CSV table of C-alpha atoms in Angstrom, one decimal:
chain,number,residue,atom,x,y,z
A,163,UNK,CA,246.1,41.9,158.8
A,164,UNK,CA,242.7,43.5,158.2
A,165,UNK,CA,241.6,46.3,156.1
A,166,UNK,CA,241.4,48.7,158.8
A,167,UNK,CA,245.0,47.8,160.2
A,168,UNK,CA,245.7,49.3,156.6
A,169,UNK,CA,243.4,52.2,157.1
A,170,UNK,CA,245.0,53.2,160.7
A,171,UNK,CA,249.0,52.9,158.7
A,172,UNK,CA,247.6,55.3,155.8
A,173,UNK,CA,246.5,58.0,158.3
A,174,UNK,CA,249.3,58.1,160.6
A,175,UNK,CA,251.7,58.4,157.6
A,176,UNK,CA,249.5,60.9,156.0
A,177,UNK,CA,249.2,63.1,159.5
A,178,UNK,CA,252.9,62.5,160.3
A,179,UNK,CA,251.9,61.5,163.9
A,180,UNK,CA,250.0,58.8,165.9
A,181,UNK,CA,248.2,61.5,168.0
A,182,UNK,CA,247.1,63.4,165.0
A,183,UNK,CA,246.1,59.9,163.4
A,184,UNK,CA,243.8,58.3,166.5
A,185,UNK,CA,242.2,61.5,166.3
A,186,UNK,CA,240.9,61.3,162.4
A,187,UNK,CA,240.2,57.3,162.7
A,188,UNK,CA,238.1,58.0,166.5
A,189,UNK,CA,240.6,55.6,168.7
A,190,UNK,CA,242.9,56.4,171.4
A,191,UNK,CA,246.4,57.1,170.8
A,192,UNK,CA,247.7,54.4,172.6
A,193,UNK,CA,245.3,52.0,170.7
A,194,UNK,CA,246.7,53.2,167.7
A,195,UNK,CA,250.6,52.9,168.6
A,196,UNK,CA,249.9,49.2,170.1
A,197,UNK,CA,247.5,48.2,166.9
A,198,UNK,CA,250.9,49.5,164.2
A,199,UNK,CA,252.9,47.7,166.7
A,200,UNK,CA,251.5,44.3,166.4
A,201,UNK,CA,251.3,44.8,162.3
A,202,UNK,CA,254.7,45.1,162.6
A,203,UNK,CA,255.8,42.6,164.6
A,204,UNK,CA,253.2,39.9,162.4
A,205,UNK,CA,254.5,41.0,158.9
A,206,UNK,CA,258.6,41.5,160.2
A,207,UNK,CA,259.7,44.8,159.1
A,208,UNK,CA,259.3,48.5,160.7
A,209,UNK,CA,256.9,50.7,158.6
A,210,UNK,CA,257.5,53.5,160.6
A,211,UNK,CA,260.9,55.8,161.9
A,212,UNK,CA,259.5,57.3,165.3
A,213,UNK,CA,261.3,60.3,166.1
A,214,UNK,CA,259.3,62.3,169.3
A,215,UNK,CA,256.5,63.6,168.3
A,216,UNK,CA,256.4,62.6,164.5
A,217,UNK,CA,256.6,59.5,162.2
A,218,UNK,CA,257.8,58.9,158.9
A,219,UNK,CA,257.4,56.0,156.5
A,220,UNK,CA,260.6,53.6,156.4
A,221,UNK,CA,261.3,52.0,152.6
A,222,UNK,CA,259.1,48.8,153.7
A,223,UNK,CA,256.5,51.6,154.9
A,224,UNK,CA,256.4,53.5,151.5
A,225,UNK,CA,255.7,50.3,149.7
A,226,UNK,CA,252.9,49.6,152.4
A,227,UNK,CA,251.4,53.0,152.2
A,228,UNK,CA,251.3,52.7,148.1
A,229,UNK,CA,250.2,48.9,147.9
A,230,UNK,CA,247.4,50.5,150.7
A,231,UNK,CA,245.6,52.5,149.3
A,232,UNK,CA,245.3,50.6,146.1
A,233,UNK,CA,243.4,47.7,148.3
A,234,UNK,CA,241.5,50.1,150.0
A,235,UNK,CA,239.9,51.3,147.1
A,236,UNK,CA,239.5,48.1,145.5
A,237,UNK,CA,237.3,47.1,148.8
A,238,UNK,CA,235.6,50.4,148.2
A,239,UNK,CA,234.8,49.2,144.6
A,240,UNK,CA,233.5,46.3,145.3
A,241,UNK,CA,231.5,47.5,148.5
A,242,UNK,CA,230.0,49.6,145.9
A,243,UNK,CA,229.2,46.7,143.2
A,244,UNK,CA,227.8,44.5,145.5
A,245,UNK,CA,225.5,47.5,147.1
A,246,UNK,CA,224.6,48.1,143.1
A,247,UNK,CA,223.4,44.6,142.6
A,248,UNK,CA,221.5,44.5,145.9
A,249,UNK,CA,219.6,47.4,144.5
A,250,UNK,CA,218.8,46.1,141.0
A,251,UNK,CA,216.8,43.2,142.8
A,252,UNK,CA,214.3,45.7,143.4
A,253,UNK,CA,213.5,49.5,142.6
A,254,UNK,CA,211.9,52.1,140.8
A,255,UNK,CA,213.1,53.6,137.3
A,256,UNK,CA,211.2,57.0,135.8
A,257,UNK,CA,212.3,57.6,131.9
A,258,UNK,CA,210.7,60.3,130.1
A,259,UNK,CA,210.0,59.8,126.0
A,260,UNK,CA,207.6,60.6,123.7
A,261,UNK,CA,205.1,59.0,122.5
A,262,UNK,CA,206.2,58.3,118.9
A,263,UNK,CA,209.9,57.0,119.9
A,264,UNK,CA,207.7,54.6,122.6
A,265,UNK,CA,206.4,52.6,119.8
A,266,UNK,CA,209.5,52.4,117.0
A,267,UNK,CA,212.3,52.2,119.9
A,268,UNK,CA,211.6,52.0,123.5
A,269,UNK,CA,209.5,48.6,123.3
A,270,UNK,CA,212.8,46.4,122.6
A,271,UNK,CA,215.3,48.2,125.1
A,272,UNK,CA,212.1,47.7,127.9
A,273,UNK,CA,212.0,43.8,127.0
A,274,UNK,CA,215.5,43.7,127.4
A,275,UNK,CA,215.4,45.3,130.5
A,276,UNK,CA,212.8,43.4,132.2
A,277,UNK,CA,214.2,40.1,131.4
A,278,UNK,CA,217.8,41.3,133.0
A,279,UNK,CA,216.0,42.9,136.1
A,280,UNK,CA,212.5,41.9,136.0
A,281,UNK,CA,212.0,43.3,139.6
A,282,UNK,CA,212.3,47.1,138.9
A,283,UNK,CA,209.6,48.8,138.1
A,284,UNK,CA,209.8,51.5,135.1
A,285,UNK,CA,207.5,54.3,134.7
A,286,UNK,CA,207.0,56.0,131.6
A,287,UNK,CA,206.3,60.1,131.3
A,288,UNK,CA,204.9,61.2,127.8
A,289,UNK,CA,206.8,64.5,126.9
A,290,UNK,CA,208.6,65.9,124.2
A,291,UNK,CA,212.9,67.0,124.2
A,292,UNK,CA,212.2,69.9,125.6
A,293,UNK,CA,209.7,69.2,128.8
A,294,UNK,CA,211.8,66.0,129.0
A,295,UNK,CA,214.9,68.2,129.6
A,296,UNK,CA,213.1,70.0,132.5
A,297,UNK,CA,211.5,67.2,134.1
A,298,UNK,CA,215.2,65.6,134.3
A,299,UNK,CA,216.7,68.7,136.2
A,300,UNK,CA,213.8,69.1,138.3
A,301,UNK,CA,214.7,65.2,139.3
A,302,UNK,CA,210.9,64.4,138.1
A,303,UNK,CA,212.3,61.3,136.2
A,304,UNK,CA,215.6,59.5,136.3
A,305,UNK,CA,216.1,59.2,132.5
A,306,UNK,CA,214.4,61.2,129.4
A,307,UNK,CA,215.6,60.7,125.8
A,308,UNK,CA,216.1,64.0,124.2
A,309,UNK,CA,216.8,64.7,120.6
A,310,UNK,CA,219.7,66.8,119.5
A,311,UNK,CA,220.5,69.9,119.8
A,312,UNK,CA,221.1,69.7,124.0
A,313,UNK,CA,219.2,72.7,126.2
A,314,UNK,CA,220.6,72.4,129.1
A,315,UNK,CA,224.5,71.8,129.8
A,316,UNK,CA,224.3,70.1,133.1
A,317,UNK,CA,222.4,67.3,131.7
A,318,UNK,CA,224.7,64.6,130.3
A,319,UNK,CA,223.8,62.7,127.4
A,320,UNK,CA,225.2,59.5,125.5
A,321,UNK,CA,223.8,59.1,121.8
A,322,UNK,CA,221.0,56.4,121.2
A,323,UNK,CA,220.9,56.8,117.2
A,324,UNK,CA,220.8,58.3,114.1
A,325,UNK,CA,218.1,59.0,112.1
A,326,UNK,CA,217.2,60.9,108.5
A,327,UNK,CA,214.2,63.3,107.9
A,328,UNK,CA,212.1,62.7,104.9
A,329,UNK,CA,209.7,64.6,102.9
A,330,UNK,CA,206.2,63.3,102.5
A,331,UNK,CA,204.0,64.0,99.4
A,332,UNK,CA,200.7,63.0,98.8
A,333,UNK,CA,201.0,60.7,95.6
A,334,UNK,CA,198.4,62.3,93.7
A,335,UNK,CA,199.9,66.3,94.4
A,336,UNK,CA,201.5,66.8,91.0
A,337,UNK,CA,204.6,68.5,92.6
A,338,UNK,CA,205.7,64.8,92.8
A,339,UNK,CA,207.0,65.4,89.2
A,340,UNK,CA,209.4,67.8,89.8
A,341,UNK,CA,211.2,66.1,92.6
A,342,UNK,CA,213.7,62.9,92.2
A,343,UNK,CA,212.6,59.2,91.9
A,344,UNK,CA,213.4,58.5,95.4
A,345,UNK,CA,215.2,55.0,94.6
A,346,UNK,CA,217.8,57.1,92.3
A,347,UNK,CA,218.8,60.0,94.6
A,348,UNK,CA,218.1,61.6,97.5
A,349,UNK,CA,216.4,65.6,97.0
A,350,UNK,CA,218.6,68.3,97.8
A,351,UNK,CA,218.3,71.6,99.0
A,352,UNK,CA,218.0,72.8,95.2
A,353,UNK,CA,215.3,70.4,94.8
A,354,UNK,CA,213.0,71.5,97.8
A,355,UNK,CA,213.1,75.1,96.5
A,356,UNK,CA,209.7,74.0,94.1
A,357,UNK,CA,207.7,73.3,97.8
A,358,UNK,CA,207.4,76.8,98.2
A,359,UNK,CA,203.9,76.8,97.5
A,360,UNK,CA,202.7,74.0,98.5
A,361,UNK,CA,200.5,73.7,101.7
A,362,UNK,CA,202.4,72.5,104.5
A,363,UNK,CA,201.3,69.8,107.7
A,364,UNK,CA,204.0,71.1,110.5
A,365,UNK,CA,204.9,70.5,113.9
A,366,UNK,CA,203.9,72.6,116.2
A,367,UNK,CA,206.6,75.4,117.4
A,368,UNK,CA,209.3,74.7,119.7
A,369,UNK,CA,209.6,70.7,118.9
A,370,UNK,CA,212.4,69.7,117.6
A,371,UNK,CA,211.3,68.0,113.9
A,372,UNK,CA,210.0,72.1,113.9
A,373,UNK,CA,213.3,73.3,114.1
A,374,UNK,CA,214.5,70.9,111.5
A,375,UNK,CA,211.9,71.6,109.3
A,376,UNK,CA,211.8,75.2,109.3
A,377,UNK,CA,215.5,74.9,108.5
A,378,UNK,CA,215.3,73.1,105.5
A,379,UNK,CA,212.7,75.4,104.1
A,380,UNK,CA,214.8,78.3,105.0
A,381,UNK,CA,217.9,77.0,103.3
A,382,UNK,CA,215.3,76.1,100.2
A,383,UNK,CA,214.4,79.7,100.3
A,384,UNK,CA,211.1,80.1,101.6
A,385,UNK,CA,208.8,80.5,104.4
A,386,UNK,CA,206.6,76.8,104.7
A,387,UNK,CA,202.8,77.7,104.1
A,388,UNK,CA,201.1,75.8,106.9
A,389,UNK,CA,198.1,74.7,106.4
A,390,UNK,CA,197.3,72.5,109.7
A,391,UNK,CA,200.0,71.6,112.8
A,392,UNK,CA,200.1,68.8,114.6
A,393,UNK,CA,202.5,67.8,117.5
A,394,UNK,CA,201.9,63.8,116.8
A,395,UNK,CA,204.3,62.4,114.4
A,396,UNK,CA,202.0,59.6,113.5
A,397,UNK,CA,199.1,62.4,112.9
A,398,UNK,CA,201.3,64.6,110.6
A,399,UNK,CA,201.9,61.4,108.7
A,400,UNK,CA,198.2,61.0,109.0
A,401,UNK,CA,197.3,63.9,107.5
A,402,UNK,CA,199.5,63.9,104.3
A,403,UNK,CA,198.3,60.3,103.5
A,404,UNK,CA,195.5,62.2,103.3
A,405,UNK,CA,196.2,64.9,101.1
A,406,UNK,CA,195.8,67.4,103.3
A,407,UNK,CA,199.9,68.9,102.8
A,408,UNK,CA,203.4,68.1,102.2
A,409,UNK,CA,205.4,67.6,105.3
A,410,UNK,CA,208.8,65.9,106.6
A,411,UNK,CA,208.7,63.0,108.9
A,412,UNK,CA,211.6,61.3,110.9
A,413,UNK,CA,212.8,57.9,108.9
A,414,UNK,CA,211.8,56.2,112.5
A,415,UNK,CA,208.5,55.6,110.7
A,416,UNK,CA,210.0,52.6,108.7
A,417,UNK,CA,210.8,51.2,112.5
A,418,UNK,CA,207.2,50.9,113.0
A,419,UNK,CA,206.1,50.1,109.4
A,420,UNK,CA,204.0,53.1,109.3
A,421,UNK,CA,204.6,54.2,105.7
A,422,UNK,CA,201.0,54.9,103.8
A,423,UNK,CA,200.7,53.8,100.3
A,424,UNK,CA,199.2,57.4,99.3
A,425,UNK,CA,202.0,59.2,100.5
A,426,UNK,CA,205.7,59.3,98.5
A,427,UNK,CA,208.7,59.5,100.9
A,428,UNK,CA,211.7,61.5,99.8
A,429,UNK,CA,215.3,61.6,101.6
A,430,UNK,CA,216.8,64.4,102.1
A,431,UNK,CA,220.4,65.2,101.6
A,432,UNK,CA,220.9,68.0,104.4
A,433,UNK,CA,223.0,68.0,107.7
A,434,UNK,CA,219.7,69.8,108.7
A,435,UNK,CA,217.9,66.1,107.7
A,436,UNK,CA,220.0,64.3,110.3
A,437,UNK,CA,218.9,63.7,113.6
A,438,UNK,CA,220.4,62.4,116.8
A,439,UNK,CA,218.5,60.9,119.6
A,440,UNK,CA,220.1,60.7,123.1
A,441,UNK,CA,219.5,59.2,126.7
A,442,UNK,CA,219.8,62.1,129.0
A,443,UNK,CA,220.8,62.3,132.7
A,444,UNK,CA,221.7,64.1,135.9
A,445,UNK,CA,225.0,62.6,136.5
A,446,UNK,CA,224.5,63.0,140.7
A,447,UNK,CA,221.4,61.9,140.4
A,448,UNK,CA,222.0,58.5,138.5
A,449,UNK,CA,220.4,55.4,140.5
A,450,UNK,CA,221.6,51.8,140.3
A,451,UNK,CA,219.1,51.1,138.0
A,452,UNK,CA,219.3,53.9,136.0
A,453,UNK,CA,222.8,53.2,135.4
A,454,UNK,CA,222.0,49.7,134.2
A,455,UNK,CA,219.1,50.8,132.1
A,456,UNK,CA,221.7,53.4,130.1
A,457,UNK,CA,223.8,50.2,129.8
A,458,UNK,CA,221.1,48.4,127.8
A,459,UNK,CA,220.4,51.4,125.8
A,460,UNK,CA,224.1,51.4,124.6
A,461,UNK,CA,223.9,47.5,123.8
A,462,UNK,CA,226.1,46.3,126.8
């Protein structure tokens, strides 16, 4: 018996007739008839009662039928596993990230990666959540991580981490005493309400860490004075090590030990001081490798 002797039993009993059957599977109904024959004379039992022009399963045929399609698929599943390891021998992968979450994350999973399948080739696109959102539905790369909250509903997307958003100070800026020894507590929302005039290092508009921080100083009570913007995490950093503002900066900083002395770094205990970084894809567009690279992501 061979896997299309299974295939040819499954169509006849789903078409109720030989005729209708060769016509689906491309053979001539006479081929098809003799083929069913010989299956059942080798395995010893009728699958099918022929009545003129239509069959029907017998008992031993039902149990055929299920049993059938069950093996069919599991030769369809393994087709498919062996086709996805040919692939992963060799290939392209496109992932979009910026440049920040390059450095404190995407360094490991790409080690971990190449030694797994060290003949695909990955490309790396420098954008933001956003641009890495539209690149993905335009099918300019095959994988973008995006930081929460999601812009697009048919992108699906599997959480990476979580991360907290702390306030930087300048040590010398004398608002430092009227904010909480940051090994005792975290600040709250109460406790950010005495930024309010203080100059400000932001994000530019329309990033993410913009959203969040706008939000915190909204639920504080006040407008954020900016002083200067930046769209680099490390320059905003930069920039209030040098006494230039107070601004918040994602905890992922401590990933690539880039803490200054001069600068005092607050938690914040806010749902708007959580952050969620995810690995994005187009479901019908998801390669082999693509596939494989969300697997190391997720630690499997």
């Amino acid at each position: 018996m061979q896997l299309r002797d299974i295939h040819y039993v499954l169509a006849a009993a789903d078409e109720g007739s030989f005729s209708k059957a060769a016509v689906k599977v491309h053979v001539s109904q006479p081929a098809l008839s003799q083929l069913i024959q010989r299956l059942e004379d080798e395995l010893g039992v009728k699958l099918f009662v022929r009545k003129s022009n239509r069959v029907t399963l017998t008992p031993a045929g039902k149990i055929f039928y299920e049993d059938g399609k069950v093996i069919l698929a599991l030769s369809d599943q393994l087709i498919h596993k062996m086709n996805d390891f040919q692939s992963l021998k060799k290939g392209e992968l496109t992932i979009s990230v910026s440049p920040f979450y390059q450095k404190c994350y995407l360094l490991g999973v790409l080690s971990e990666f190449q030694k797994r399948h060290f003949g695909i080739k990955v490309r790396i696109v420098d954008a933001f959540s956003s641009d890495s959102e539209t690149l993905l539905v335009q099918g300019q790369v095959d994988l973008a991580f995006v930081m929460l909250p999601y812009q697009n509903k048919s992108i699906k997307y599997e959480r990476v981490f979580e991360e907290r958003i702390f306030l930087a100070v300048p040590r010398q800026f004398a608002i430092n005493q009227k904010l909480p020894d940051p090994q005792e507590r975290p600040c709250t929302i109460e406790d950010l309400k005495v930024l309010k005039d203080e100059p400000f290092v932001m994000y530019e508009h329309g990033r993410r860490m913009w959203g969040s921080s706008i939000a915190l100083c909204r639920s504080a009570g006040f407008e954020p004075r900016v002083a200067f913007e930046s769209n680099v995490c490390e320059s905003l950093n930069a920039m209030v090590a040098g006494g230039m503002g107070v601004g918040f900066v994602p905890s992922a900083i401590d990933r690539v030990k880039a803490r200054y002395e001069s600068v005092i770094y607050y938690p914040i205990d806010d749902e708007n001081a959580v952050r969620t970084l995810t690995i994005g894809y187009m479901e019908k567009n998801m390669t082999s490798a693509a596939r494989e690279f969300v697997r190391v992501v997720k630690g499997k």
